[in-house]
Amino acid sequence: MTSHGDMPAGRSGTPTATPEEPPASPDPGSDQDAGAAADAEHGTEAKPAELKRATEAEPAAAPTETSAETPEAVTEPAASEPEAETEPEATEPEADAEPEKDTEAVAEPEPEPEPEEPTAEVEPANPANEEAAEEDDDGPEDDSAAEIAAALTRLRGAIAGSQYPLVLHSAEDARRISAALLAQLDDYLLPRLARLDAPLLVVVGGSTGAGKSTLVNSFVRAPVSPAGVLRPTTRTPVLVCNPADSQWFRRGDLLPGLTRTTEATSEPDSLQIVAAPALTAGLAFLDAPDIDSVVDENRALAAQLLAAADLWLFVTTAARYADAVPWELLQTARYRGTVTALVLDRVPPEAAEEVTAHLLEMLSIHGLDTAPLFVLPETEVDSQGLLSESVTMPLRDWFGRIAADAATRAAVVRQTLDGALAALEPAVAGLAAAADEQVTTADALDDRVRAAYRAGRRTVSQGVQDGRLLRGEVLARWQEFIGTGELLRTLEARIGRLRDRVVAALRGRPVPGRELRSAIEANLVTLIRGAAADAADQAYSGWQAHPAGSALLDPSLGRSSADLPERAERLVRDWQRGVLEMIRREAGHKRATARGAAYAVNATGLLVMIGVFASTAFIPTGAEVAVAGGTTVAAQKVLEAIFGDQAIRALAAKARDDLLARTNAILDEEAARYADRLIAAGISADPATDLRDAAALVEYARAKAALTDGTMLALPGVHL
């Protein structure tokens, strides 16, 4: 295997280990290897981005390292000797008799180990998985992580509370994105912020039959993940980690929706955890289902697992590297800022150069030219289905260096975490736009209903005032009422309502004006029912013309409510009683001039009701009532004498307003049936504002934490 020399210097593997040497100093072997590798490189070569970050993040450790690594500089200890003398007195009280010895032997190595003692004291209390969080200043402070977590919790609530029930083009995408964001928050972002020092999770993803399981098995030299010819092979995801890290993954903080198991199972939503001593601590591999599986649940689970990765290891083959599905997910990884490495598997030797060049070109076009690429030749597997160690050695060594270097692991976590956080704001902006469209569409549908029932209210108002209600039965009863002189007799007779009923009963005739009141009631009910039916039909047609409204319709909305006739009859009767009560109140104020007016309430009320239906005069004067003209004028004069001309007109106006208010209320109740459909669908008042505010808070906390310096992490190595 050889390394591509035409790749950027930032992707070279060896310089990366040099700046992160101090935190890993307890491992002598690692120091020697890294030192040897550093000596092999040009000393003046430009440092990669992660080298710069690691150097800037350790200002406190630099003086200690310098003094500890330059014992040959005899003149420097003399200058710093007072500090070296005070430290032994504080940390080694038993060496009271040694000041003279220290003074005599300036160049003795005894003062030199003392600057290293703080490092030796801290490291035993921090396992390898916690070095990055405790030793490096690159990671966010605890309060920064807590601030980001609090902002994410608020964002999660805003996303969960936003609904997209209306049938719109944006709604399906919004629901899918919402589910993906909630899963990423629960599966990765919140758990990772709670434990930045947790083992690095490498999710191995790829197409069907790409060799993901074979590769994972070959890493640990054991068949821990099933591989075979049946597709899809990987149904239940398998997580392989060092035994020292297994407890972290068994706790369920990461991917909490998956049930932990130690054995292979076909149960959905399960995660098999396998402890593999051959795998370096601090690093775990998760063999995910196929991204292009024929099983929908497998594809969804694969996407969910990839969103929970600290690092994607994407496996494809020489035959399928140009497929559309892998590149869609690779673009998703780039969009989220996830650290990604690729394995081009099963490459025939004769096609290796051509295929690799083409893949590198595609990576550059898609903005993934910094992603490390490993090319594995087409080869045979052993009896256990494992690739030979020589084939996987470059990749194993690469992961081994990452696992052994706490600073590199921390840089990978920070890069992916920062990228995932940065990707939230534009994703939530899309959700907010979809939420705005939901509200806008709901308002448009509501406007169609309002317009329909406004037309219904106008119909009633015009019908009340244009005289149409004085035709037909009402006109006949009105002419009968006033043409026979019944009106004047009722107004002039000083008998009460009870006497009217007694006389009517003896004569076998209805109470004076009863038939007229019944005719008025019937015509009003017919007017209201017709207006409500027309409004319902118009509103139904308006919703039916819109896909979102059509999906919410029920056939019953196309007509008035079943109990509308009963409610309309009750409305008219209540209105008539209200008119009579108004007459009683008004007559009570006029007793000084007309003591007997209270005895003619029924007749007076009928005249006021008739006045409500005339638009030009108190008593209609058209040809329809000309036959009773003399009697009408006489009746009007009597009423004007009792109440006054302006008072009569005011009474009619009040009665008309009362009738229209009652009618509008019943029409509003009919229109509310449509509004109830929108409310039941789950349209919120203003979900977009909550989404935007929560996303802005997350972005503010991310920028404040400064997880990275803004440059993409360049990991070492392109191998052939």
XYZ file of C-alpha atoms in Angstrom:
720
model
C 0.000 0.000 0.000
C 1.265 3.457 -0.877
C 0.010 6.933 -0.152
C -1.222 9.272 -2.865
C 1.358 12.015 -3.079
C -0.902 14.439 -4.876
C -3.186 14.974 -1.894
C -3.039 18.192 0.190
C -0.384 18.393 2.846
C -3.086 18.796 5.495
C -4.133 15.184 4.865
C -0.734 13.746 5.656
C -0.845 11.539 8.719
C 2.450 12.068 10.467
C 2.535 15.758 11.408
C -0.810 15.460 13.159
C 0.538 13.392 16.039
C 3.395 15.804 16.903
C 1.481 18.696 18.543
C -0.762 16.342 20.473
C 2.211 14.458 21.985
C 2.153 16.132 25.436
C -1.279 14.864 26.551
C -0.283 11.316 25.571
C 3.165 11.479 27.205
C 2.500 8.616 29.687
C 2.784 6.198 26.750
C 6.512 5.960 25.966
C 5.900 3.836 22.917
C 3.552 6.402 21.432
C 6.085 9.174 22.085
C 8.835 7.307 20.311
C 6.713 6.377 17.339
C 5.331 9.881 16.971
C 8.765 11.371 17.412
C 10.226 9.129 14.774
C 7.429 9.999 12.414
C 7.913 13.704 13.083
C 11.662 13.435 12.376
C 10.884 11.844 9.063
C 8.890 14.899 7.911
C 10.283 18.261 6.823
C 10.574 20.494 9.827
C 9.540 23.601 7.874
C 6.408 22.084 6.363
C 3.175 24.052 6.930
C 1.202 22.757 9.857
C -2.351 21.521 9.199
C -5.364 23.184 10.777
C -5.683 20.722 13.614
C -2.011 21.199 14.502
C -2.587 24.905 14.839
C -5.638 24.370 17.030
C -3.865 21.911 19.300
C -0.839 24.249 19.689
C -2.973 27.267 20.548
C -5.060 25.301 22.988
C -2.182 24.337 25.334
C -0.483 27.562 26.488
C -0.189 26.340 30.055
C 1.507 23.069 29.160
C 4.066 24.550 26.765
C 6.508 25.967 29.366
C 6.477 22.678 31.267
C 7.205 20.688 28.143
C 10.045 23.008 27.142
C 11.784 22.803 30.481
C 11.339 19.048 30.640
C 12.575 18.294 27.156
C 15.729 20.485 27.105
C 17.952 19.198 29.922
C 21.052 19.951 27.864
C 20.457 23.670 28.174
C 22.486 24.168 31.392
C 22.089 27.931 31.488
C 18.267 27.859 31.562
C 17.859 25.937 34.837
C 20.012 28.551 36.564
C 17.580 31.249 35.501
C 14.528 29.304 36.620
C 16.221 27.791 39.695
C 14.236 29.773 42.301
C 10.977 28.292 40.961
C 12.480 24.792 40.957
C 13.527 25.242 44.601
C 10.093 26.350 45.829
C 8.210 23.471 44.195
C 10.177 20.676 45.981
C 9.560 22.408 49.325
C 5.786 22.391 48.722
C 5.467 18.884 47.296
C 8.242 17.005 49.160
C 8.384 18.155 52.797
C 10.584 15.197 53.768
C 13.556 16.509 51.745
C 14.484 19.178 54.314
C 18.227 18.463 54.157
C 18.599 18.730 50.384
C 18.762 22.457 49.574
C 22.575 22.422 49.632
C 22.608 19.415 47.314
C 20.320 21.217 44.834
C 22.493 24.325 44.986
C 25.686 22.421 44.343
C 24.378 20.377 41.426
C 22.629 22.796 39.118
C 22.545 20.449 36.165
C 21.388 17.387 38.088
C 18.236 15.828 36.653
C 16.415 15.907 39.990
C 14.620 19.244 39.419
C 13.598 18.149 35.900
C 11.040 15.456 36.795
C 9.309 17.852 39.173
C 7.614 19.967 36.436
C 6.193 16.697 35.092
C 4.648 15.732 38.448
C 1.412 17.701 37.908
C 0.886 15.775 34.653
C 1.601 12.489 36.378
C -0.807 13.395 39.180
C -3.674 14.330 36.846
C -3.442 11.496 34.332
C -4.209 8.563 36.666
C -7.494 10.240 37.532
C -8.452 10.531 33.847
C -8.825 7.484 31.638
C -7.863 7.639 27.998
C -11.405 8.518 27.019
C -11.396 11.608 29.281
C -8.046 13.090 28.319
C -9.461 15.323 25.604
C -12.087 16.846 27.870
C -9.788 17.326 30.885
C -6.361 18.150 29.409
C -7.138 20.054 26.201
C -8.532 23.550 26.154
C -9.913 22.911 22.641
C -13.172 21.470 23.961
C -15.960 23.704 25.296
C -16.116 24.467 28.966
C -18.750 22.703 31.028
C -20.887 25.831 31.177
C -20.670 26.245 27.388
C -21.789 22.662 26.855
C -24.611 23.180 29.345
C -25.661 26.385 27.572
C -25.752 24.614 24.208
C -27.676 21.702 25.727
C -30.260 24.080 27.217
C -30.691 25.801 23.858
C -31.070 22.424 22.137
C -33.703 21.357 24.653
C -35.728 24.463 23.868
C -35.291 23.833 20.141
C -36.442 20.269 20.571
C -39.643 21.473 22.201
C -40.274 23.946 19.371
C -39.735 21.281 16.705
C -41.918 18.751 18.502
C -44.651 21.343 18.930
C -44.783 22.316 15.263
C -47.347 20.445 13.189
C -47.791 20.336 9.423
C -51.263 18.809 8.987
C -52.382 20.593 5.828
C -51.746 18.864 2.530
C -49.011 21.040 1.011
C -45.894 20.298 -0.985
C -43.721 21.531 1.876
C -45.547 19.591 4.583
C -44.197 16.128 3.806
C -40.608 17.355 3.705
C -41.142 19.321 6.909
C -42.477 16.276 8.740
C -39.559 14.174 7.519
C -36.980 16.805 8.489
C -38.626 17.317 11.874
C -38.442 13.601 12.623
C -34.798 13.491 11.526
C -33.861 16.512 13.661
C -35.617 15.135 16.722
C -33.837 11.814 16.250
C -30.457 13.510 15.898
C -31.080 15.629 18.987
C -32.047 12.596 21.056
C -29.612 10.108 19.543
C -26.490 12.206 19.263
C -26.380 15.922 20.061
C -27.772 15.935 23.601
C -25.985 12.718 24.719
C -22.678 13.845 23.169
C -22.852 17.254 24.835
C -23.472 15.521 28.144
C -20.327 13.382 27.663
C -17.777 14.967 25.352
C -15.220 12.444 26.592
C -17.258 9.401 25.552
C -15.650 6.942 23.092
C -15.507 8.024 19.473
C -18.303 6.354 17.513
C -17.492 5.383 13.931
C -20.613 4.417 11.978
C -19.824 2.163 9.029
C -22.353 2.771 6.272
C -22.694 1.967 2.633
C -24.557 0.194 -0.114
C -25.840 -3.346 -0.088
C -23.038 -5.869 -0.380
C -20.275 -3.263 -0.123
C -18.462 -5.302 2.529
C -19.210 -3.248 5.637
C -19.608 -6.227 7.959
C -16.546 -7.967 6.511
C -14.500 -4.839 7.139
C -15.693 -4.497 10.753
C -15.006 -8.170 11.402
C -11.543 -7.824 9.910
C -10.771 -4.875 12.190
C -11.315 -6.975 15.319
C -10.177 -10.266 13.725
C -13.432 -12.023 14.655
C -16.821 -12.588 12.919
C -18.777 -10.270 15.235
C -21.155 -8.931 12.567
C -22.870 -11.393 10.204
C -21.863 -11.197 6.565
C -23.244 -13.336 3.781
C -24.730 -13.532 0.322
C -28.339 -12.876 1.370
C -29.346 -9.237 1.052
C -29.821 -7.303 3.158
C -27.425 -9.068 5.515
C -27.206 -6.509 8.340
C -30.688 -6.161 9.754
C -29.896 -5.371 13.393
C -27.055 -2.859 13.844
C -23.966 -4.217 15.592
C -21.788 -1.987 17.776
C -18.260 -3.251 18.454
C -16.164 -1.650 21.175
C -13.411 -2.379 23.643
C -14.679 -4.043 26.862
C -13.601 -0.946 28.797
C -16.045 1.173 26.760
C -18.989 -1.207 26.660
C -20.608 0.242 29.788
C -20.970 3.654 28.166
C -22.853 2.212 25.215
C -24.967 -0.102 27.365
C -26.248 2.839 29.387
C -28.325 3.938 26.426
C -27.524 7.657 26.479
C -26.495 7.425 22.849
C -29.263 6.150 20.542
C -31.699 5.815 23.452
C -34.479 4.523 21.218
C -32.669 1.253 20.495
C -32.946 -1.683 22.879
C -29.554 -3.035 23.942
C -28.802 -6.715 23.442
C -25.706 -8.911 23.559
C -26.927 -11.438 21.004
C -27.964 -11.268 17.392
C -31.696 -10.673 17.032
C -34.201 -9.924 14.328
C -36.215 -7.668 16.618
C -36.631 -4.153 15.246
C -35.168 -1.180 17.098
C -32.431 -3.296 18.675
C -28.699 -2.643 19.002
C -26.346 -5.551 19.518
C -23.274 -4.634 21.548
C -20.170 -6.779 21.120
C -17.063 -6.371 23.291
C -13.869 -6.927 21.272
C -10.547 -6.797 23.162
C -8.690 -6.456 19.858
C -10.220 -3.018 19.348
C -8.414 -0.052 20.875
C -10.186 1.643 23.777
C -11.754 4.993 23.002
C -13.016 3.884 19.595
C -16.167 1.975 18.620
C -17.507 0.755 15.264
C -21.205 0.520 14.463
C -22.122 -1.663 11.485
C -25.285 -0.035 10.111
C -27.942 -1.495 7.790
C -27.648 -0.849 4.070
C -28.460 2.681 2.987
C -30.176 1.361 -0.157
C -31.872 -1.609 1.475
C -35.078 -2.894 -0.081
C -36.568 -2.760 3.429
C -37.865 0.713 4.287
C -37.193 0.259 8.004
C -33.548 -0.610 7.301
C -33.007 2.499 5.212
C -34.602 4.697 7.870
C -32.500 3.095 10.604
C -29.335 3.508 8.549
C -30.010 7.237 8.160
C -30.724 7.519 11.883
C -27.471 5.800 12.808
C -25.423 7.887 10.408
C -26.814 11.022 12.063
C -25.473 9.744 15.406
C -21.912 9.250 14.175
C -18.827 11.124 15.303
C -17.179 9.866 12.133
C -18.672 8.269 9.032
C -16.745 5.425 7.447
C -18.419 5.129 4.091
C -17.851 1.872 2.245
C -18.520 1.478 -1.464
C -17.165 -0.696 -4.252
C -15.478 -0.184 -7.576
C -18.713 -1.239 -9.266
C -21.068 1.012 -7.268
C -19.149 4.091 -6.156
C -21.054 6.313 -8.610
C -24.554 5.267 -7.416
C -26.863 8.146 -6.560
C -27.921 7.040 -3.055
C -24.411 7.030 -1.529
C -23.698 10.477 -2.894
C -26.919 11.850 -1.464
C -25.840 10.700 1.995
C -22.303 11.943 1.461
C -23.736 15.346 0.643
C -25.760 15.130 3.842
C -22.545 14.405 5.744
C -20.870 17.405 4.161
C -23.883 19.591 4.930
C -23.813 18.535 8.584
C -20.061 18.915 8.852
C -19.611 15.263 9.827
C -16.033 14.019 9.646
C -16.037 11.423 6.871
C -13.640 8.788 5.534
C -14.242 6.539 2.538
C -13.281 2.978 1.687
C -13.282 1.948 -1.953
C -13.557 -1.808 -1.674
C -13.017 -4.699 -4.090
C -10.980 -2.778 -6.616
C -9.399 -4.905 -9.387
C -5.687 -4.146 -9.568
C -5.820 -3.286 -13.245
C -8.573 -0.686 -12.648
C -7.288 0.755 -9.372
C -5.631 3.848 -10.832
C -8.490 4.799 -13.130
C -11.285 4.163 -10.608
C -9.450 5.945 -7.806
C -8.763 8.996 -9.963
C -12.411 9.204 -10.949
C -13.609 8.844 -7.363
C -11.210 11.542 -6.182
C -12.533 13.820 -8.915
C -16.114 13.169 -7.787
C -15.165 13.864 -4.184
C -13.637 17.178 -5.205
C -16.722 18.151 -7.200
C -18.947 17.413 -4.216
C -16.756 19.357 -1.791
C -15.392 16.245 -0.071
C -11.798 16.445 -1.264
C -10.530 16.562 2.350
C -12.114 13.206 3.186
C -9.497 10.438 3.570
C -9.866 7.684 0.988
C -8.693 4.096 1.436
C -8.619 1.744 -1.534
C -8.777 -1.982 -0.814
C -7.947 -4.440 -3.588
C -10.155 -7.278 -4.667
C -8.988 -10.250 -2.634
C -10.037 -13.527 -1.023
C -11.253 -13.888 2.551
C -10.183 -16.581 4.975
C -12.312 -19.330 6.468
C -13.857 -16.880 8.944
C -14.722 -14.439 6.198
C -11.974 -11.999 7.226
C -9.706 -9.948 5.026
C -6.013 -10.470 5.496
C -4.260 -8.173 7.944
C -2.019 -6.857 5.191
C -5.052 -5.584 3.279
C -6.635 -3.807 6.245
C -3.387 -2.724 7.910
C -3.345 0.885 6.555
C -6.923 1.461 7.664
C -6.392 -0.222 11.036
C -3.265 1.818 11.647
C -5.106 5.003 10.731
C -7.881 4.309 13.224
C -5.301 3.162 15.740
C -3.588 6.535 15.616
C -6.917 8.314 16.097
C -7.832 6.078 19.027
C -4.450 6.513 20.700
C -4.452 10.299 20.358
C -6.965 11.917 22.692
C -6.529 15.317 21.039
C -7.337 13.928 17.608
C -10.405 12.153 18.959
C -11.523 15.359 20.599
C -10.954 17.287 17.365
C -13.101 14.789 15.449
C -15.888 15.066 18.017
C -15.746 18.856 18.031
C -15.738 19.060 14.242
C -18.762 16.796 13.850
C -20.586 18.344 16.799
C -19.980 21.869 15.549
C -21.065 20.913 12.037
C -24.246 19.276 13.285
C -25.075 22.337 15.388
C -24.351 24.719 12.508
C -26.639 22.718 10.223
C -29.574 23.128 12.600
C -30.317 26.776 11.857
C -30.859 26.436 8.074
C -32.783 23.197 8.606
C -35.041 24.857 11.171
C -35.419 27.857 8.865
C -36.946 25.469 6.334
C -39.301 24.154 8.994
C -40.289 27.689 9.935
C -41.040 28.503 6.289
C -43.191 25.374 6.060
C -44.959 26.378 9.284
C -45.585 29.845 7.852
C -47.109 28.253 4.769
C -49.375 26.164 6.979
C -50.639 29.248 8.791
C -50.976 31.223 5.558
C -52.952 28.416 3.949
C -55.159 28.049 7.001
C -55.852 31.786 6.895
C -56.697 31.555 3.196
C -59.125 28.710 3.838
C -60.651 30.624 6.734
C -61.044 33.681 4.494
C -63.032 31.616 2.005
C -65.386 30.537 4.752
C -65.690 34.066 6.096
C -66.452 35.392 2.624
C -69.171 32.781 2.142
C -70.874 33.569 5.434
C -70.458 37.324 4.975
C -72.523 36.861 1.849
C -75.061 34.975 3.968
C -75.268 37.847 6.457
C -75.773 40.326 3.614
C -78.575 38.172 2.260
C -80.372 38.259 5.584
C -79.788 41.979 6.065
C -81.113 42.834 2.626
C -84.064 40.482 3.030
C -84.988 42.141 6.298
C -84.931 45.661 4.864
C -86.003 45.411 1.224
C -89.611 44.473 1.958
C -89.467 40.940 0.581
C -90.652 39.569 3.921
C -93.859 41.639 3.590
C -94.965 39.565 0.630
C -96.946 36.394 0.585
C -98.319 35.127 3.860
C -97.078 38.097 5.886
C -98.817 40.546 3.547
C -102.061 38.591 3.663
C -102.059 38.426 7.445
C -101.043 42.064 7.727
C -103.911 43.172 5.499
C -106.275 41.007 7.491
C -104.950 42.425 10.744
C -105.324 46.080 9.854
C -108.050 45.936 7.230
C -110.692 44.664 9.615
C -110.011 47.381 12.151
C -108.581 44.851 14.569
C -105.464 46.950 14.995
C -107.292 50.079 16.113
C -109.611 48.164 18.391
C -106.619 46.490 19.983
C -104.799 49.770 20.449
C -107.822 51.696 21.772
C -109.389 49.001 23.961
C -108.262 49.182 27.581
C -108.194 45.480 28.112
C -105.230 43.329 28.888
C -103.714 40.407 27.145
C -105.645 37.973 29.323
C -108.953 39.465 28.279
C -107.906 39.297 24.628
C -107.308 35.600 25.001
C -110.609 35.040 26.778
C -112.569 36.857 24.101
C -110.702 35.027 21.378
C -111.429 31.717 23.015
C -115.161 32.504 23.314
C -115.391 33.599 19.712
C -113.263 30.691 18.440
C -110.723 32.975 16.822
C -106.958 33.234 17.361
C -105.516 35.891 19.616
C -105.324 39.145 17.619
C -102.120 39.217 15.551
C -101.144 35.594 16.324
C -101.397 34.559 12.692
C -99.381 37.604 11.644
C -96.646 36.742 14.118
C -96.603 33.163 12.854
C -96.279 34.351 9.277
C -93.429 36.694 10.223
C -91.687 33.844 12.032
C -92.058 31.458 9.088
C -90.688 33.973 6.574
C -87.724 34.847 8.795
C -86.831 31.186 9.356
C -86.982 30.557 5.612
C -84.706 33.550 4.975
C -82.136 32.410 7.561
C -82.142 28.802 6.378
C -81.662 29.844 2.783
C -78.779 32.170 3.618
C -77.078 29.485 5.754
C -77.495 26.829 3.050
C -76.040 29.085 0.347
C -73.101 30.039 2.602
C -72.343 26.401 3.426
C -72.372 25.468 -0.248
C -70.100 28.383 -1.156
C -67.642 27.621 1.663
C -67.584 23.938 0.731
C -66.805 24.780 -2.894
C -64.034 27.159 -1.789
C -62.319 24.488 0.284
C -62.848 21.823 -2.332
C -60.890 23.906 -4.827
C -57.781 23.820 -2.581
C -55.896 20.547 -1.926
C -55.415 21.381 1.750
C -59.067 22.284 2.199
C -60.322 19.305 0.214
C -58.449 16.931 2.518
C -60.237 18.424 5.538
C -63.755 18.376 4.105
C -66.582 16.245 5.346
C -69.755 15.888 3.233
C -71.833 17.301 6.091
C -70.071 20.655 5.709
C -71.674 21.141 2.313
C -75.056 21.782 3.918
C -76.375 23.488 7.011
C -76.327 21.784 10.366
C -79.116 19.310 10.928
C -80.499 21.332 13.840
C -80.370 24.685 12.036
C -84.169 24.862 11.395
C -84.860 24.329 15.083
C -82.281 26.918 16.095
C -83.614 29.405 13.545
C -87.179 29.004 14.868
C -85.947 29.515 18.414
C -84.015 32.576 17.275
C -87.114 34.221 15.756
C -89.295 33.459 18.767
C -86.652 34.860 21.106
C -86.397 37.963 18.954
C -90.161 38.504 18.977
C -90.212 38.190 22.754
C -87.364 40.651 22.875
C -89.333 43.151 20.803
C -92.322 42.871 23.139
C -90.091 43.331 26.166
C -88.599 46.403 24.562
C -92.112 47.796 23.990
C -92.982 47.191 27.631
C -89.886 49.036 28.796
C -90.526 51.933 26.445
C -94.215 52.118 27.361
C -93.315 52.166 31.030
C -91.537 55.469 30.463
C -94.589 56.903 28.688
C -97.293 56.157 31.246
C -97.758 59.816 32.009
C -99.134 60.382 28.517
C -100.618 56.998 27.722
C -101.671 54.949 30.674
C -103.257 52.295 28.518
C -100.320 51.649 26.185
C -99.148 48.649 28.163
C -102.405 46.887 27.339
C -101.640 46.999 23.601
C -98.139 45.538 23.730
C -98.878 42.729 21.317
C -100.332 44.981 18.652
C -97.608 47.576 19.123
C -94.965 44.899 18.865
C -96.423 43.651 15.592
C -96.326 47.153 14.170
C -92.674 47.519 15.217
C -91.866 44.154 13.622
C -93.521 45.244 10.403
C -91.519 48.455 10.577
C -88.328 46.407 10.777
C -89.036 44.939 7.352
C -89.653 48.283 5.621
C -86.643 50.184 4.335
C -88.307 53.535 3.565
C -90.991 54.084 6.171
C -92.318 52.809 9.444
C -95.429 51.292 7.854
C -94.973 50.063 4.237
C -96.771 52.393 1.843
C -96.450 50.535 -1.448
C -99.244 49.016 -3.463
C -98.948 45.871 -1.390
C -100.576 47.583 1.589
C -102.537 50.343 -0.123
C -105.780 48.524 0.588
C -105.316 49.246 4.255
C -103.918 52.738 3.833
C -106.486 54.589 5.896
C -106.350 52.182 8.754
C -102.515 52.177 8.622
C -102.291 55.905 8.869
C -104.724 55.866 11.775
C -102.756 53.172 13.548
C -99.521 55.035 12.992
C -101.001 58.202 14.391
C -102.100 56.338 17.513
C -98.594 54.930 18.041
C -96.975 58.291 17.419
C -99.301 59.788 19.965
C -98.236 57.194 22.514
C -94.508 56.998 21.856
C -93.659 59.852 19.541
C -92.546 59.684 15.909
C -88.792 59.444 16.581
C -89.304 56.918 19.346
C -91.205 54.606 16.987
C -88.462 54.788 14.394
C -85.850 54.193 17.086
C -87.754 51.145 18.295
C -87.846 49.717 14.784
C -84.112 50.356 14.325
C -83.281 48.670 17.631
C -85.432 45.689 16.756
C -83.732 45.385 13.353
C -80.248 45.528 14.883
C -81.218 42.909 17.436
C -82.546 40.598 14.735
C -79.409 40.929 12.593
C -77.152 40.359 15.611
C -78.991 37.165 16.457
C -78.880 36.026 12.824
C -75.171 36.800 12.506
C -74.528 34.749 15.631
C -76.244 31.689 14.218
C -74.385 32.060 10.918
C -71.120 32.385 12.828
C -71.932 29.117 14.564
C -72.389 27.521 11.154
C -69.064 28.932 9.928
C -67.331 27.682 13.075
C -67.764 24.124 11.810
C -65.014 24.878 9.280
C -62.814 26.592 11.833
C -63.176 23.553 14.068
C -61.743 21.403 11.276
C -58.649 23.607 11.144
C -58.262 23.566 14.911
C -58.668 19.792 15.022
C -55.985 19.483 12.356
C -53.518 21.096 14.757
C -52.731 24.454 13.180
C -50.799 26.514 15.745
C -51.044 30.261 15.996
C -47.408 31.119 15.208
C -45.047 28.119 15.399
C -42.502 29.692 13.068
C -41.539 32.348 15.612
C -40.760 29.729 18.251
C -38.688 27.751 15.762
C -36.661 30.746 14.614
C -36.054 32.031 18.135
C -34.929 28.610 19.379
C -32.619 28.075 16.395
C -31.073 31.517 16.860
C -30.387 30.696 20.510
C -28.614 27.470 19.521
C -26.493 29.312 16.969
C -25.575 31.943 19.542
C -24.505 29.288 22.049
C -22.513 27.443 19.367
C -20.665 30.576 18.278
C -19.948 31.454 21.887
C -18.523 27.991 22.626
C -16.147 28.165 19.613
C -15.881 24.411 19.214
C -13.596 24.775 16.187
C -11.594 27.519 14.522
C -13.808 27.435 11.447
C -11.593 25.272 9.253
C -12.366 21.728 8.195
C -10.471 19.052 10.039
C -7.916 17.367 7.765
C -7.301 13.824 8.914
C -4.300 11.923 7.611
C -4.155 9.572 4.776
C -5.120 8.452 1.335
C -3.955 4.877 0.928
C -3.715 2.539 -2.025
